[in-house]
CSV table of C-alpha atoms in Angstrom, one decimal:
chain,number,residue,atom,x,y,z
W,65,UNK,CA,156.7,111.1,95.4
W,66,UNK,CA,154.3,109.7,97.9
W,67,UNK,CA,154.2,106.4,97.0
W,68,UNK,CA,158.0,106.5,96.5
W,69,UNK,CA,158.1,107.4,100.2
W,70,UNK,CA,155.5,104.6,101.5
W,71,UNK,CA,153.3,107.4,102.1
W,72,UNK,CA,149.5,105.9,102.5
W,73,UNK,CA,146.6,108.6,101.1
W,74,UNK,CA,143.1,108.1,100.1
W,75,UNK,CA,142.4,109.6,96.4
W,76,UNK,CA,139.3,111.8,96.0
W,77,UNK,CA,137.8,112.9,92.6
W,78,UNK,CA,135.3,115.5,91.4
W,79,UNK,CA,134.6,117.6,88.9
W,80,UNK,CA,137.1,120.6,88.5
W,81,UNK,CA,134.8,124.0,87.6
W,82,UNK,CA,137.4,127.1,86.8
W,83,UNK,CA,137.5,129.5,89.4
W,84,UNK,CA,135.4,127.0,92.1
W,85,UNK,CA,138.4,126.8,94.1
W,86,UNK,CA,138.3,124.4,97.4
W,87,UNK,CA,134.5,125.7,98.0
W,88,UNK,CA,133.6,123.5,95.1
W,89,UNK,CA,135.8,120.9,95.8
W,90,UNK,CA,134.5,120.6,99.6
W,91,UNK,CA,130.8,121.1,98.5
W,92,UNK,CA,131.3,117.7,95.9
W,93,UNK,CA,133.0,115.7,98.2
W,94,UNK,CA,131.0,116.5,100.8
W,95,UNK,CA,134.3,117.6,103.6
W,96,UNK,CA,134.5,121.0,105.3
W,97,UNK,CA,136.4,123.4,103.5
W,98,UNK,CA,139.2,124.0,106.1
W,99,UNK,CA,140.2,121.0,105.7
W,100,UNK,CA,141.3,121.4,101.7
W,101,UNK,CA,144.4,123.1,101.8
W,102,UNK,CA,145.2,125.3,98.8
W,103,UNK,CA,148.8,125.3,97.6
W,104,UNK,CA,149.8,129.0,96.8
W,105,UNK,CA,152.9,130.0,94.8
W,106,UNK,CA,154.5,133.7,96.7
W,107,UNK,CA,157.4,135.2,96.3
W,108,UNK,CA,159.7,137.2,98.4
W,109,UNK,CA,161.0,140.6,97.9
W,110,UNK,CA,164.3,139.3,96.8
W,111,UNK,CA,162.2,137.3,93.5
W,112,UNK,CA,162.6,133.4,95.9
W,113,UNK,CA,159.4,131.4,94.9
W,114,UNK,CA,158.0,129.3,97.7
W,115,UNK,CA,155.0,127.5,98.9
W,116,UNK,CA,152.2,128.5,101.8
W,117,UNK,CA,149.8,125.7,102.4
W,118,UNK,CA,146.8,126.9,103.9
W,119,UNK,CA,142.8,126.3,104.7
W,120,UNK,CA,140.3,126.7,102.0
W,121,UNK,CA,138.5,128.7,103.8
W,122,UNK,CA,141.4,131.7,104.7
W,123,UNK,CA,143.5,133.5,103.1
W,124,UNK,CA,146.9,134.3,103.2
W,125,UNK,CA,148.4,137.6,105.3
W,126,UNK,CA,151.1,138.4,103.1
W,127,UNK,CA,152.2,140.6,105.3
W,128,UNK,CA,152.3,138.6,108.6
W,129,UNK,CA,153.8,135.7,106.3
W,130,UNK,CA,156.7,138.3,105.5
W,131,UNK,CA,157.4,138.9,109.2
W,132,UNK,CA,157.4,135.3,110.2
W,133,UNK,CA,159.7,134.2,107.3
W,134,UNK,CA,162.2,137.1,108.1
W,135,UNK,CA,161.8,138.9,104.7
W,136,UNK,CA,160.4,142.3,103.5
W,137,UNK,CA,158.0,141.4,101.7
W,138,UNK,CA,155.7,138.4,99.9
W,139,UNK,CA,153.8,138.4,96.8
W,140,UNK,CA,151.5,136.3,94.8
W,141,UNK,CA,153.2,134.5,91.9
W,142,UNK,CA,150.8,135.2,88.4
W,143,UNK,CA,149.9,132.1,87.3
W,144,UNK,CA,152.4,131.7,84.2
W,145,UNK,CA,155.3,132.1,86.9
W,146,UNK,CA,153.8,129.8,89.3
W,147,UNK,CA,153.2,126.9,86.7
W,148,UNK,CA,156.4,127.3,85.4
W,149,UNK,CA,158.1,126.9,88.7
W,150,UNK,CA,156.3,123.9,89.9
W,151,UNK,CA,155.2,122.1,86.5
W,152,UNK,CA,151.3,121.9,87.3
W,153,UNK,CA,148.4,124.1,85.7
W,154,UNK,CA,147.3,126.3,88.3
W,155,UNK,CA,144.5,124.7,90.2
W,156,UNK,CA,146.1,121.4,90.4
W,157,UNK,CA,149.5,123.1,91.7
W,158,UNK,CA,150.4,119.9,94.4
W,159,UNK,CA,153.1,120.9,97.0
W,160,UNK,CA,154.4,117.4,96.3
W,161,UNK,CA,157.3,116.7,93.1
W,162,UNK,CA,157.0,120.2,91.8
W,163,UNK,CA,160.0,120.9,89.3
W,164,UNK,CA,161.9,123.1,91.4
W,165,UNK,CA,162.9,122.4,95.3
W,166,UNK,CA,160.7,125.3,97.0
W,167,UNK,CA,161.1,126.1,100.8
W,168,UNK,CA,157.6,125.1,101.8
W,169,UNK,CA,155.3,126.8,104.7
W,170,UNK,CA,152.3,125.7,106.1
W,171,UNK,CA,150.0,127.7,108.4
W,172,UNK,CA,150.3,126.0,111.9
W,173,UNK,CA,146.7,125.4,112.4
W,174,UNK,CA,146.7,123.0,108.8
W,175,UNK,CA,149.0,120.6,111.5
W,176,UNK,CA,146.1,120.6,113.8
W,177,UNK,CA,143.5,118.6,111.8
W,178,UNK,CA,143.6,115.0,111.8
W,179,UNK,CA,143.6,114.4,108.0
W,180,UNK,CA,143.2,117.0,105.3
W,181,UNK,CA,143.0,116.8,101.9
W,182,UNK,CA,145.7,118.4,99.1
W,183,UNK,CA,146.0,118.6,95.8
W,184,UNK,CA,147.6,115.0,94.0
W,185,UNK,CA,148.9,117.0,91.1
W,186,UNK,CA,146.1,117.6,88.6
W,187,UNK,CA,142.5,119.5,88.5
W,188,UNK,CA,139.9,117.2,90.3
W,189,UNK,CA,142.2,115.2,91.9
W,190,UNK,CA,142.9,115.9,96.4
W,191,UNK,CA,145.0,113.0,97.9
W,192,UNK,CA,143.8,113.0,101.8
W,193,UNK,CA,146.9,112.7,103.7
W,194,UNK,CA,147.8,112.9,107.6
W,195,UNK,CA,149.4,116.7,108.4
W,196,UNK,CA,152.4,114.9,109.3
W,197,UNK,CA,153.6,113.7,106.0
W,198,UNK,CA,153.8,117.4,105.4
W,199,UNK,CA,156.8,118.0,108.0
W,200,UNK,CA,158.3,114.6,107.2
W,201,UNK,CA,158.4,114.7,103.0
W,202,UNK,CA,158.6,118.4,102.4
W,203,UNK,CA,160.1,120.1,105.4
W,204,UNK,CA,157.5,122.7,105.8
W,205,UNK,CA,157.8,125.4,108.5
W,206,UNK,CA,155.3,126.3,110.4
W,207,UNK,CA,153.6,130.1,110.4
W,208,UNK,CA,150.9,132.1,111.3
W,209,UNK,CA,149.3,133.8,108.6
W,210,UNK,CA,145.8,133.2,108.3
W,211,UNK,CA,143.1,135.6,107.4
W,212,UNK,CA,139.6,133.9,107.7
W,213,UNK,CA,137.6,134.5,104.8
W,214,UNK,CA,134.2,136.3,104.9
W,215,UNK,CA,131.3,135.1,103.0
């Protein structure tokens, strides 16, 4: 999809360990977590899938993500649900070509940094991409929804 679009990204590798999430990932290729932005699979209270970018290092506020979307309520998708949907194993879910159309939402501050780093569509694999491509190719709204995570 990106290079379809003329979209320029730098491709980072490493080695994918289950349940090492972005920590991992930042800690092998040497970045800050924030700037690896996990691609989560909610749903609303109705059952509509749909995507929340957000920092490695923060979770989500289901809640506050409710309220700023105009809906009841948001849940995690389980993981079956999630691949299914989007056509990726879970932990290399990429918010780009997923099987289904999905609105896309991206915590505000993720437009902030001056490149970040996403996942390309597979475990191991983070395309580093400028924030903007994210408004431009996937129409993603902007919320605010972040919980900073406590180590």
């Amino acid at each position: 999809m990106l290079r379809k679009a003329g979209v320029a990204f730098v491709e980072h590798l490493y080695d994918y360990v289950e349940h090492g999430g972005t920590g991992e990932a930042a800690r092998q290729l040497g970045v800050e977590e924030n700037r690896i932005i996990k691609t989560l699979l909610m749903k609303d209270d109705r059952g509509t899938e749909l995507v929340i970018l957000m920092h490695g290092d923060c979770s989500v506020s289901t809640r506050n993500l409710a309220r700023s979307i105009g809906v009841k309520s948001v849940t995690p998708c389980v993981p079956e649900q999630a691949e299914r949907v989007t056509g990726y194993r879970v932990g290399g879910i990429s918010p780009f070509g997923t099987r289904k159309r999905l609105p896309v939402y991206v915590e505000r501050t993720v437009l902030e940094l001056p490149r970040l780093l996403v996942n390309g569509g597979r475990r191991g694999y983070l395309i580093e991409i400028e924030p903007s491509v994210l408004a431009t190719l996937l129409a993603a709204t902007p919320v605010e929804c972040a919980l900073r995570d406590v180590a």
